[in-house]
Amino acid sequence: MQITLDIPEALLTRLNAIDQSLPQVLELALDELTARPQSGFTGFAEVLEFLANLPTPEEILALRPSETLQAQIDQLSEKHKANALTLQEQQLWQQYEYLEHLVSLAKAKAYLKLQSNLHE
């Protein structure tokens, strides 16, 4: 299918740089525009709310995802293993991987703080 559009010159320049990926870009843009507000990546909000309460090192070490978040991660993990993720799900998966990295760093620092407190 072909479509004809009148677009600004600056946008044309940007589109020319990604012309091979334009169908994927359009798909992602449509997914973003039509996404339901409650869908998508919610993991950061949960972690930020947790950290806003200034948890102790013990609380950080005990941090686990909520049942809802864990279910989302499990579902994406299965699709990731089966190489069945859509482009939007791939982005979501990468965000969860980044969040897991940040939580691992926080837990490592909490562990070191507890260890240093033991030796004081």
Coordinates of N, CA and C in Angstrom, one line a residue:
M1 N 0.8 -1.2 0.0 CA 0.0 0.0 0.0 C 0.9 1.2 0.0
Q2 N 0.5 2.2 -0.8 CA 1.3 3.4 -0.8 C 0.4 4.6 -0.3
I3 N 1.0 5.5 0.4 CA 0.3 6.7 0.9 C 1.1 7.9 0.5
T4 N 0.5 9.0 0.3 CA 1.1 10.3 0.0 C 0.8 11.3 1.1
L5 N 1.9 11.9 1.5 CA 1.8 12.9 2.6 C 2.5 14.2 2.3
D6 N 2.0 15.3 2.8 CA 2.7 16.6 2.7 C 3.3 16.8 4.1
I7 N 4.7 16.8 4.2 CA 5.3 16.9 5.5 C 6.4 18.0 5.4
P8 N 6.7 18.6 6.6 CA 7.8 19.6 6.6 C 9.1 19.0 6.2
E9 N 10.0 19.9 5.6 CA 11.3 19.5 5.1 C 12.1 18.8 6.3
A10 N 12.1 19.4 7.5 CA 12.9 18.9 8.6 C 12.4 17.4 8.9
L11 N 11.1 17.1 8.8 CA 10.7 15.8 9.1 C 11.1 14.8 8.0
L12 N 11.1 15.3 6.7 CA 11.5 14.5 5.6 C 13.0 14.1 5.8
T13 N 13.8 15.0 6.2 CA 15.2 14.7 6.5 C 15.4 13.6 7.5
R14 N 14.6 13.7 8.6 CA 14.6 12.7 9.6 C 14.1 11.3 9.1
L15 N 13.1 11.4 8.3 CA 12.5 10.1 7.8 C 13.5 9.5 6.8
N16 N 14.2 10.3 6.0 CA 15.1 9.7 5.0 C 16.2 8.9 5.7
A17 N 16.6 9.4 6.9 CA 17.6 8.7 7.7 C 17.2 7.3 8.2
I18 N 15.9 7.1 8.2 CA 15.4 5.8 8.8 C 14.5 5.1 7.8
D19 N 14.6 5.4 6.5 CA 13.6 4.9 5.5 C 13.4 3.4 5.5
Q20 N 14.5 2.6 5.8 CA 14.4 1.2 5.9 C 13.5 0.7 7.1
S21 N 13.5 1.5 8.1 CA 12.8 1.1 9.3 C 11.4 1.8 9.5
L22 N 11.0 2.6 8.5 CA 9.8 3.4 8.6 C 8.5 2.6 8.9
P23 N 8.3 1.4 8.4 CA 7.1 0.6 8.8 C 7.2 0.3 10.3
Q24 N 8.3 0.0 10.9 CA 8.4 -0.3 12.3 C 8.2 0.9 13.1
V25 N 8.7 2.1 12.7 CA 8.5 3.4 13.4 C 7.1 3.7 13.4
L26 N 6.4 3.5 12.3 CA 4.9 3.9 12.2 C 4.2 2.9 13.2
E27 N 4.5 1.6 13.2 CA 3.8 0.7 14.1 C 4.0 1.1 15.5
L28 N 5.3 1.4 15.9 CA 5.5 1.9 17.3 C 4.7 3.1 17.6
A29 N 4.7 4.1 16.7 CA 4.0 5.3 17.0 C 2.5 5.1 17.1
L30 N 2.0 4.2 16.3 CA 0.6 3.9 16.4 C 0.3 3.2 17.8
D31 N 1.2 2.3 18.1 CA 1.0 1.6 19.4 C 1.0 2.6 20.6
E32 N 2.0 3.5 20.5 CA 2.0 4.6 21.6 C 0.8 5.4 21.6
L33 N 0.3 5.8 20.4 CA -0.9 6.7 20.4 C -2.1 6.0 20.9
T34 N -2.2 4.7 20.6 CA -3.5 4.0 21.0 C -3.3 3.2 22.2
A35 N -2.2 3.3 22.9 CA -2.0 2.5 24.1 C -3.0 3.0 25.2
R36 N -3.5 2.0 26.0 CA -4.4 2.3 27.1 C -3.5 2.9 28.2
P37 N -4.0 3.9 29.0 CA -3.2 4.5 30.0 C -2.7 3.4 31.1
Q38 N -3.4 2.4 31.3 CA -3.0 1.4 32.4 C -2.0 0.4 31.8
S39 N -1.9 0.3 30.5 CA -1.0 -0.7 29.9 C 0.4 -0.1 29.8
G40 N 1.4 -1.0 29.6 CA 2.8 -0.6 29.4 C 3.6 -0.7 30.7
F41 N 4.6 0.0 30.7 CA 5.6 -0.2 31.7 C 5.2 0.6 33.0
T42 N 5.1 -0.2 34.1 CA 4.7 0.4 35.4 C 5.7 0.1 36.4
G43 N 6.7 -0.6 36.1 CA 7.7 -1.0 37.2 C 8.4 0.2 37.8
F44 N 8.8 1.2 37.1 CA 9.5 2.3 37.7 C 8.7 3.0 38.7
A45 N 7.4 3.2 38.5 CA 6.5 3.8 39.5 C 6.5 3.1 40.8
E46 N 6.4 1.8 40.8 CA 6.4 1.0 42.0 C 7.8 1.2 42.7
V47 N 8.9 1.1 42.0 CA 10.2 1.2 42.7 C 10.4 2.6 43.2
L48 N 10.0 3.6 42.4 CA 10.2 5.0 42.9 C 9.4 5.3 44.1
E49 N 8.1 4.8 44.2 CA 7.3 4.9 45.3 C 7.9 4.3 46.6
F50 N 8.5 3.1 46.3 CA 9.2 2.4 47.4 C 10.4 3.2 47.9
L51 N 11.2 3.7 47.0 CA 12.4 4.5 47.4 C 12.0 5.8 48.0
A52 N 10.9 6.4 47.7 CA 10.5 7.6 48.2 C 10.2 7.5 49.7
N53 N 9.9 6.3 50.2 CA 9.7 6.1 51.6 C 11.0 5.9 52.4
L54 N 12.1 6.1 51.7 CA 13.5 6.0 52.4 C 13.6 4.7 53.1
P55 N 13.6 3.6 52.4 CA 13.7 2.3 53.0 C 15.0 2.0 53.7
T56 N 15.0 1.1 54.7 CA 16.3 0.7 55.3 C 17.0 -0.3 54.4
P57 N 18.3 -0.5 54.6 CA 19.0 -1.5 53.8 C 18.3 -2.9 53.8
E58 N 17.8 -3.3 55.0 CA 17.0 -4.5 55.1 C 15.8 -4.6 54.2
E59 N 15.1 -3.4 54.2 CA 13.9 -3.3 53.3 C 14.3 -3.4 51.8
I60 N 15.4 -2.8 51.5 CA 15.8 -2.8 50.1 C 16.2 -4.3 49.7
L61 N 16.9 -5.0 50.6 CA 17.2 -6.4 50.3 C 16.0 -7.2 50.2
A62 N 14.9 -6.9 50.8 CA 13.7 -7.7 50.8 C 12.8 -7.3 49.7
L63 N 13.2 -6.2 48.9 CA 12.3 -5.7 47.8 C 12.0 -6.8 46.8
R64 N 10.8 -7.0 46.5 CA 10.3 -8.0 45.5 C 9.3 -7.3 44.6
P65 N 9.1 -7.7 43.4 CA 8.0 -7.1 42.5 C 6.7 -7.5 43.0
S66 N 5.7 -6.6 42.8 CA 4.3 -6.9 43.2 C 3.9 -8.1 42.3
E67 N 2.8 -8.7 42.7 CA 2.2 -9.9 42.0 C 1.9 -9.4 40.5
T68 N 1.3 -8.2 40.4 CA 1.0 -7.7 39.1 C 2.2 -7.5 38.2
L69 N 3.2 -6.9 38.8 CA 4.5 -6.6 38.0 C 5.1 -8.0 37.7
Q70 N 5.2 -8.9 38.6 CA 5.8 -10.2 38.4 C 5.1 -10.9 37.3
A71 N 3.8 -10.8 37.2 CA 3.0 -11.5 36.2 C 3.3 -10.9 34.8
Q72 N 3.5 -9.5 34.8 CA 3.8 -8.9 33.5 C 5.2 -9.4 33.0
I73 N 6.2 -9.4 34.0 CA 7.5 -9.8 33.7 C 7.5 -11.3 33.2
D74 N 6.8 -12.2 33.9 CA 6.7 -13.6 33.5 C 6.2 -13.8 32.1
Q75 N 5.1 -13.0 31.8 CA 4.5 -13.1 30.5 C 5.5 -12.7 29.4
L76 N 6.2 -11.5 29.6 CA 7.1 -11.1 28.6 C 8.3 -12.0 28.5
S77 N 8.7 -12.6 29.7 CA 9.9 -13.5 29.7 C 9.6 -14.7 28.8
E78 N 8.4 -15.3 28.9 CA 8.0 -16.4 28.1 C 8.0 -16.0 26.6
K79 N 7.5 -14.9 26.3 CA 7.5 -14.4 24.9 C 8.9 -14.2 24.4
H80 N 9.7 -13.6 25.3 CA 11.1 -13.3 24.9 C 11.8 -14.7 24.6
K81 N 11.6 -15.7 25.4 CA 12.3 -17.0 25.2 C 11.8 -17.6 23.9
A82 N 10.6 -17.3 23.5 CA 10.0 -17.9 22.3 C 10.3 -17.0 21.1
N83 N 11.0 -15.9 21.3 CA 11.3 -14.9 20.2 C 10.0 -14.4 19.6
A84 N 9.0 -14.2 20.4 CA 7.7 -13.8 19.9 C 7.2 -12.4 20.4
L85 N 8.2 -11.6 20.8 CA 7.9 -10.2 21.3 C 7.6 -9.3 20.1
T86 N 6.6 -8.4 20.2 CA 6.4 -7.4 19.3 C 7.4 -6.3 19.5
L87 N 7.5 -5.3 18.6 CA 8.5 -4.2 18.9 C 8.2 -3.5 20.2
Q88 N 6.9 -3.3 20.5 CA 6.6 -2.6 21.7 C 6.9 -3.4 22.9
E89 N 6.7 -4.7 22.8 CA 7.0 -5.6 23.9 C 8.5 -5.7 24.1
Q90 N 9.3 -5.6 23.0 CA 10.7 -5.6 23.1 C 11.2 -4.4 23.9
Q91 N 10.6 -3.3 23.6 CA 11.0 -2.1 24.4 C 10.6 -2.2 25.9
L92 N 9.5 -2.8 26.1 CA 9.0 -3.0 27.5 C 10.0 -4.0 28.2
W93 N 10.4 -5.0 27.5 CA 11.3 -6.0 28.1 C 12.6 -5.3 28.4
Q94 N 13.1 -4.5 27.5 CA 14.4 -3.8 27.8 C 14.2 -2.9 29.0
Q95 N 13.1 -2.3 29.2 CA 12.9 -1.4 30.3 C 12.9 -2.2 31.6
Y96 N 12.2 -3.4 31.6 CA 12.2 -4.3 32.8 C 13.7 -4.7 33.1
E97 N 14.4 -5.0 32.0 CA 15.8 -5.4 32.3 C 16.6 -4.3 32.9
Y98 N 16.4 -3.1 32.5 CA 17.1 -1.9 33.1 C 16.6 -1.7 34.5
L99 N 15.3 -1.9 34.8 CA 14.8 -1.8 36.2 C 15.5 -2.8 37.0
E100 N 15.6 -4.0 36.6 CA 16.2 -5.1 37.3 C 17.6 -4.8 37.6
H101 N 18.3 -4.2 36.7 CA 19.7 -3.8 36.9 C 19.8 -2.7 38.0
L102 N 18.9 -1.7 38.0 CA 18.9 -0.7 39.0 C 18.6 -1.3 40.4
V103 N 17.6 -2.2 40.5 CA 17.3 -2.8 41.8 C 18.5 -3.6 42.3
S104 N 19.2 -4.3 41.4 CA 20.3 -5.1 41.8 C 21.4 -4.2 42.3
L105 N 21.6 -3.0 41.7 CA 22.6 -2.1 42.2 C 22.2 -1.6 43.6
A106 N 20.9 -1.3 43.8 CA 20.5 -0.8 45.1 C 20.6 -1.9 46.1
K107 N 20.4 -3.1 45.8 CA 20.5 -4.2 46.7 C 22.0 -4.5 47.1
A108 N 22.9 -4.3 46.1 CA 24.3 -4.5 46.4 C 24.8 -3.4 47.3
K109 N 24.4 -2.2 47.1 CA 24.8 -1.1 48.0 C 24.2 -1.3 49.4
A110 N 22.9 -1.8 49.5 CA 22.3 -2.0 50.8 C 23.1 -3.1 51.5
Y111 N 23.5 -4.1 50.8 CA 24.3 -5.2 51.4 C 25.6 -4.7 51.9
L112 N 26.3 -3.9 51.1 CA 27.6 -3.3 51.6 C 27.4 -2.4 52.8
K113 N 26.3 -1.7 52.8 CA 26.0 -0.8 54.0 C 25.8 -1.6 55.2
L114 N 25.1 -2.7 55.1 CA 24.8 -3.6 56.3 C 26.2 -4.2 56.7
Q115 N 27.0 -4.6 55.8 CA 28.3 -5.2 56.1 C 29.2 -4.2 56.8
S116 N 29.2 -2.9 56.4 CA 30.0 -1.9 57.0 C 29.5 -1.6 58.4
N117 N 28.2 -1.7 58.6 CA 27.6 -1.4 59.9 C 28.0 -2.5 60.9
L118 N 28.2 -3.7 60.4 CA 28.6 -4.8 61.3 C 30.0 -4.7 61.8
H119 N 30.9 -4.0 61.0 CA 32.3 -3.9 61.3 C 32.6 -2.6 62.1
E120 N 31.6 -1.8 62.4 CA 31.8 -0.5 63.1 C 31.8 -0.7 64.6

